[in-house]
Tab-separated table of C-alpha atoms in Angstrom:
chain	number	residue	atom	x	y	z
A	1	MET	CA	-33.286	14.659	21.600
A	2	PRO	CA	-30.715	16.827	23.549
A	3	SER	CA	-31.582	20.625	24.064
A	4	ARG	CA	-29.484	22.898	22.367
A	5	LYS	CA	-28.279	26.329	23.502
A	6	PHE	CA	-29.698	28.942	21.223
A	7	PHE	CA	-26.227	30.448	20.074
A	8	VAL	CA	-25.965	34.669	18.885
A	9	GLY	CA	-22.738	35.449	17.458
A	10	GLY	CA	-22.080	39.043	16.499
A	11	ASN	CA	-19.523	39.442	13.412
A	12	TRP	CA	-17.968	43.169	14.068
A	13	LYS	CA	-16.115	42.644	10.628
A	14	MET	CA	-13.724	45.478	10.162
A	15	ASN	CA	-15.675	47.957	11.784
A	16	GLY	CA	-15.376	50.392	15.101
A	17	ASP	CA	-12.708	52.109	17.068
A	18	LYS	CA	-12.014	52.053	20.582
A	19	GLU	CA	-14.598	54.802	21.249
A	20	THR	CA	-17.404	53.079	19.581
A	21	LEU	CA	-16.578	49.600	20.627
A	22	GLY	CA	-16.639	50.714	24.055
A	23	GLU	CA	-19.735	52.397	24.058
A	24	LEU	CA	-21.305	49.270	22.274
A	25	ILE	CA	-19.621	46.770	25.086
A	26	MET	CA	-21.180	49.052	27.811
A	27	THR	CA	-24.403	48.523	26.195
A	28	LEU	CA	-23.716	44.678	26.172
A	29	ASN	CA	-22.417	44.556	29.830
A	30	THR	CA	-25.547	46.423	31.265
A	31	ALA	CA	-28.034	44.730	29.207
A	32	SER	CA	-30.993	41.968	30.470
A	33	LEU	CA	-29.376	38.946	28.202
A	34	ASN	CA	-31.234	35.534	28.283
A	35	ASP	CA	-29.388	33.548	30.491
A	36	GLU	CA	-30.289	30.477	28.374
A	37	THR	CA	-28.385	32.139	24.964
A	38	GLU	CA	-24.760	31.769	24.489
A	39	VAL	CA	-23.322	35.019	22.989
A	40	VAL	CA	-19.979	35.340	20.875
A	41	CYS	CA	-19.202	38.668	19.870
A	42	GLY	CA	-16.452	38.571	16.709
A	43	ALA	CA	-13.988	41.437	17.309
A	44	PRO	CA	-11.292	42.998	14.613
A	45	THR	CA	-7.927	41.163	15.528
A	46	ILE	CA	-6.419	44.216	16.810
A	47	TYR	CA	-9.170	44.956	19.636
A	48	LEU	CA	-9.191	41.399	21.020
A	49	ASP	CA	-7.354	41.864	23.933
A	50	TYR	CA	-9.468	45.242	24.675
A	51	VAL	CA	-12.731	43.424	23.961
A	52	ARG	CA	-12.031	40.639	26.043
A	53	SER	CA	-10.703	42.659	28.949
A	54	LYS	CA	-13.704	45.189	28.858
A	55	LEU	CA	-16.699	42.732	27.962
A	56	ASP	CA	-18.662	40.947	30.623
A	57	GLN	CA	-17.351	37.270	31.043
A	58	ARG	CA	-20.474	36.112	30.257
A	59	ILE	CA	-20.166	36.993	26.854
A	60	GLY	CA	-17.849	35.056	24.703
A	61	VAL	CA	-15.182	36.818	22.495
A	62	ALA	CA	-13.931	35.262	18.825
A	63	ALA	CA	-11.330	36.179	16.117
A	64	GLN	CA	-12.727	36.746	12.886
A	65	ASN	CA	-10.078	34.563	11.049
A	66	CYS	CA	-6.613	32.556	12.224
A	67	TYR	CA	-4.336	30.160	10.155
A	68	LYS	CA	-3.580	26.793	9.660
A	69	VAL	CA	-0.098	26.626	11.519
A	70	PRO	CA	1.271	27.700	14.799
A	71	LYS	CA	3.895	30.140	14.179
A	72	GLY	CA	6.076	31.121	11.107
A	73	ALA	CA	6.567	33.009	8.225
A	74	PHE	CA	2.987	34.036	7.275
A	75	THR	CA	2.753	37.565	7.201
A	76	GLY	CA	-0.170	39.426	8.650
A	77	GLU	CA	-1.799	35.878	9.985
A	78	ILE	CA	-2.415	35.054	13.728
A	79	SER	CA	-2.167	31.649	15.292
A	80	PRO	CA	-4.830	29.696	17.751
A	81	ALA	CA	-2.218	30.253	20.344
A	82	MET	CA	-2.139	34.006	19.564
A	83	ILE	CA	-6.055	34.045	20.125
A	84	LYS	CA	-6.092	32.237	23.512
A	85	ASP	CA	-3.472	34.279	24.642
A	86	CYS	CA	-5.529	37.106	24.315
A	87	GLY	CA	-8.279	35.359	26.243
A	88	VAL	CA	-10.464	34.609	23.593
A	89	ASP	CA	-11.693	30.922	22.790
A	90	TRP	CA	-13.841	31.398	19.627
A	91	VAL	CA	-12.762	31.707	16.036
A	92	ILE	CA	-15.137	32.575	12.792
A	93	LEU	CA	-14.123	30.245	9.883
A	94	GLY	CA	-14.932	30.261	6.387
A	95	HIS	CA	-17.049	33.028	5.975
A	96	SER	CA	-18.209	34.363	2.631
A	97	GLU	CA	-15.927	37.269	2.681
A	98	ARG	CA	-12.711	35.098	3.293
A	99	ARG	CA	-14.092	32.833	0.561
A	100	HIS	CA	-15.273	35.390	-1.943
A	101	VAL	CA	-13.491	38.279	-1.333
A	102	PHE	CA	-10.100	37.076	-0.178
A	103	GLY	CA	-10.197	33.442	-2.202
A	104	GLU	CA	-9.812	30.980	0.638
A	105	SER	CA	-10.865	27.382	-0.816
A	106	ASP	CA	-12.628	25.138	0.940
A	107	GLU	CA	-9.462	23.193	1.231
A	108	LEU	CA	-7.906	25.778	2.996
A	109	ILE	CA	-10.771	26.530	5.152
A	110	GLY	CA	-10.909	22.678	6.429
A	111	GLN	CA	-6.903	22.968	7.319
A	112	LYS	CA	-8.081	26.074	9.611
A	113	VAL	CA	-10.742	24.190	11.255
A	114	ALA	CA	-8.664	21.273	12.002
A	115	HIS	CA	-5.714	23.153	13.364
A	116	CYS	CA	-7.952	25.175	15.575
A	117	LEU	CA	-10.137	22.720	17.014
A	118	GLU	CA	-6.792	20.557	17.720
A	119	ASN	CA	-5.573	24.001	19.921
A	120	GLY	CA	-8.376	24.490	21.586
A	121	LEU	CA	-10.449	26.887	19.899
A	122	GLY	CA	-14.290	26.713	19.335
A	123	VAL	CA	-14.992	27.261	15.707
A	124	ILE	CA	-18.347	28.934	14.360
A	125	ALA	CA	-17.748	27.370	10.578
A	126	CYS	CA	-19.713	29.330	8.018
A	127	ILE	CA	-21.375	28.115	4.574
A	128	GLY	CA	-23.721	29.038	2.234
A	129	GLU	CA	-24.342	29.499	-1.384
A	130	LYS	CA	-24.339	32.730	-3.389
A	131	LEU	CA	-27.505	34.221	-5.519
A	132	GLU	CA	-26.468	32.394	-9.080
A	133	GLU	CA	-26.071	29.266	-7.043
A	134	ARG	CA	-29.331	29.262	-5.376
A	135	GLU	CA	-30.972	30.374	-8.663
A	136	ALA	CA	-29.368	27.499	-10.345
A	137	GLY	CA	-30.903	25.048	-7.824
A	138	ILE	CA	-27.786	23.958	-6.585
A	139	THR	CA	-28.224	25.508	-2.896
A	140	GLU	CA	-27.965	21.517	-1.494
A	141	ASP	CA	-24.528	20.735	-3.655
A	142	VAL	CA	-22.769	24.066	-2.339
A	143	VAL	CA	-23.535	23.554	1.103
A	144	TYR	CA	-23.083	19.906	1.179
A	145	GLU	CA	-19.729	20.393	-0.328
A	146	GLN	CA	-18.591	22.856	2.065
A	147	THR	CA	-19.792	21.003	4.899
A	148	ARG	CA	-18.418	17.674	3.853
A	149	VAL	CA	-14.974	19.481	3.859
A	150	ILE	CA	-15.427	20.926	7.205
A	151	ALA	CA	-16.621	17.677	8.556
A	152	ASP	CA	-13.565	15.473	7.219
A	153	ASN	CA	-11.568	18.091	9.488
A	154	VAL	CA	-13.572	17.611	12.761
A	155	LYS	CA	-13.194	14.782	15.365
A	156	ASP	CA	-15.403	16.700	18.184
A	157	TRP	CA	-18.425	18.065	17.144
A	158	ALA	CA	-18.973	19.622	20.734
A	159	SER	CA	-16.828	22.517	20.048
A	160	VAL	CA	-18.531	23.661	16.594
A	161	VAL	CA	-21.376	25.778	15.635
A	162	LEU	CA	-22.269	25.459	12.007
A	163	ALA	CA	-23.235	28.965	10.066
A	164	TYR	CA	-25.230	28.851	7.078
A	165	GLU	CA	-25.348	32.144	5.910
A	166	PRO	CA	-26.553	32.202	2.051
A	167	VAL	CA	-24.132	35.153	0.474
A	168	TRP	CA	-26.976	36.864	-1.169
A	169	ALA	CA	-28.705	37.813	2.010
A	170	ILE	CA	-25.328	39.124	3.814
A	171	GLY	CA	-25.534	43.075	4.318
A	172	THR	CA	-27.806	43.105	1.356
A	173	GLY	CA	-31.024	43.670	3.290
A	174	LYS	CA	-32.354	40.943	1.781
A	175	THR	CA	-33.154	37.810	4.163
A	176	ALA	CA	-33.940	34.227	3.606
A	177	THR	CA	-37.306	33.725	4.479
A	178	PRO	CA	-38.289	31.871	8.055
A	179	ALA	CA	-39.348	28.698	5.656
A	180	GLN	CA	-36.306	29.067	3.574
A	181	ALA	CA	-34.089	29.310	6.208
A	182	GLN	CA	-35.488	26.042	7.562
A	183	GLU	CA	-35.267	24.316	4.661
A	184	VAL	CA	-31.528	24.627	4.606
A	185	HIS	CA	-31.038	23.818	8.101
A	186	GLU	CA	-33.209	20.909	7.962
A	187	GLN	CA	-31.301	19.538	5.314
A	188	LEU	CA	-27.906	20.226	6.831
A	189	ARG	CA	-29.342	18.287	9.743
A	190	GLY	CA	-30.083	15.313	7.651
A	191	TRP	CA	-26.834	15.555	5.971
A	192	LEU	CA	-25.113	15.388	9.740
A	193	ARG	CA	-27.435	12.402	10.234
A	194	GLY	CA	-26.397	10.869	7.051
A	195	ASN	CA	-23.144	11.448	6.983
A	196	VAL	CA	-21.548	11.862	10.791
A	197	SER	CA	-24.215	10.393	13.000
A	198	ASP	CA	-27.526	10.884	14.721
A	199	ALA	CA	-25.583	12.150	17.833
A	200	VAL	CA	-23.777	15.037	16.228
A	201	ALA	CA	-27.332	15.569	13.521
A	202	ASP	CA	-29.446	16.380	16.872
A	203	SER	CA	-26.664	18.177	18.844
A	204	VAL	CA	-24.607	20.543	16.415
A	205	ARG	CA	-25.893	23.885	16.550
A	206	ILE	CA	-26.767	25.502	12.974
A	207	ILE	CA	-27.341	28.949	13.110
A	208	TYR	CA	-28.563	31.682	10.329
A	209	GLY	CA	-26.615	34.495	9.201
A	210	GLY	CA	-27.802	37.059	6.140
A	211	SER	CA	-29.130	40.549	7.141
A	212	VAL	CA	-30.590	39.169	10.607
A	213	THR	CA	-32.297	42.118	12.345
A	214	GLY	CA	-34.525	42.989	15.742
A	215	GLY	CA	-37.346	42.892	13.247
A	216	ASN	CA	-36.989	39.670	11.747
A	217	CYS	CA	-35.229	37.890	14.437
A	218	ASN	CA	-38.109	36.234	16.248
A	219	GLU	CA	-39.752	34.549	13.431
A	220	LEU	CA	-36.470	33.640	12.473
A	221	ALA	CA	-35.950	32.129	16.207
A	222	ALA	CA	-38.946	30.143	16.374
A	223	GLN	CA	-38.100	27.236	13.500
A	224	ALA	CA	-37.100	24.123	14.528
A	225	ASP	CA	-33.843	23.919	12.931
A	226	VAL	CA	-32.643	27.425	13.550
A	227	ASP	CA	-30.308	27.311	16.669
A	228	GLY	CA	-29.522	31.048	16.603
A	229	PHE	CA	-27.719	33.888	14.755
A	230	LEU	CA	-24.294	35.229	13.301
A	231	VAL	CA	-25.397	38.554	13.208
A	232	GLY	CA	-23.368	41.205	10.743
A	233	GLY	CA	-24.219	45.101	10.927
A	234	ALA	CA	-27.120	44.894	13.616
A	235	SER	CA	-24.518	43.293	15.893
A	236	LEU	CA	-22.757	46.759	16.184
A	237	LYS	CA	-26.122	48.250	17.194
A	238	PRO	CA	-28.851	48.580	20.421
A	239	GLU	CA	-30.701	46.119	18.308
A	240	PHE	CA	-28.333	43.229	18.996
A	241	VAL	CA	-29.572	42.979	22.493
A	242	ASP	CA	-33.106	42.244	21.068
A	243	ILE	CA	-31.423	39.685	18.668
A	244	ILE	CA	-29.697	38.024	21.799
A	245	ASN	CA	-33.287	37.579	23.384
A	246	ALA	CA	-34.963	36.523	20.462
A	247	ARG	CA	-35.987	33.038	22.560
A	248	SER	CA	-36.531	34.764	25.806
């Protein structure tokens, strides 16, 4: 089985300004980070250029969203070409806040995934069930369908990181237990094995998101099918360094 490089993404969401993000960047630039971990920070769109120019090159930068076409009359949207023009190589797509706050459908997210990959961006593709779906026992059905629409739009999985984020754990302080996270990650890898290929199932990184902190990251990182994290609030704090180094 190929070794999967540990991946830690920070999703800064709609937070920060040049002063506070500059302080965070200084912390990251001077920190001792595990060379075996790939780190990518998702900055607000308006600060992509600023963050890429200030952040050490060993750390990647991601946009938090992107549209499905190259250009046009789409007020407020950005394209892969614009993202790349800022020196940024990644984009987060399908985050639960995009799905449930802004009403993005599986179909639209799939179209965005296809367009971003075709234009050379790496994609952190997010999936995850709501609390009522977990309590109804349909977690597998929900995440498999979300994954299917993403998979239908991927030709090269080398540029894709799959982020499992149970919606009930995002920003709530509730975290899936390590066993719960491992169970879904293992099921997702099994779905990829049955519906895509053994090679993709073995190589694609499946990361966990949902109230990851410096206090719970080590136990989560020890799970066989947890290949990293997508971190929200804690990525804006110094403890983000501890999360990056969870597998040191």
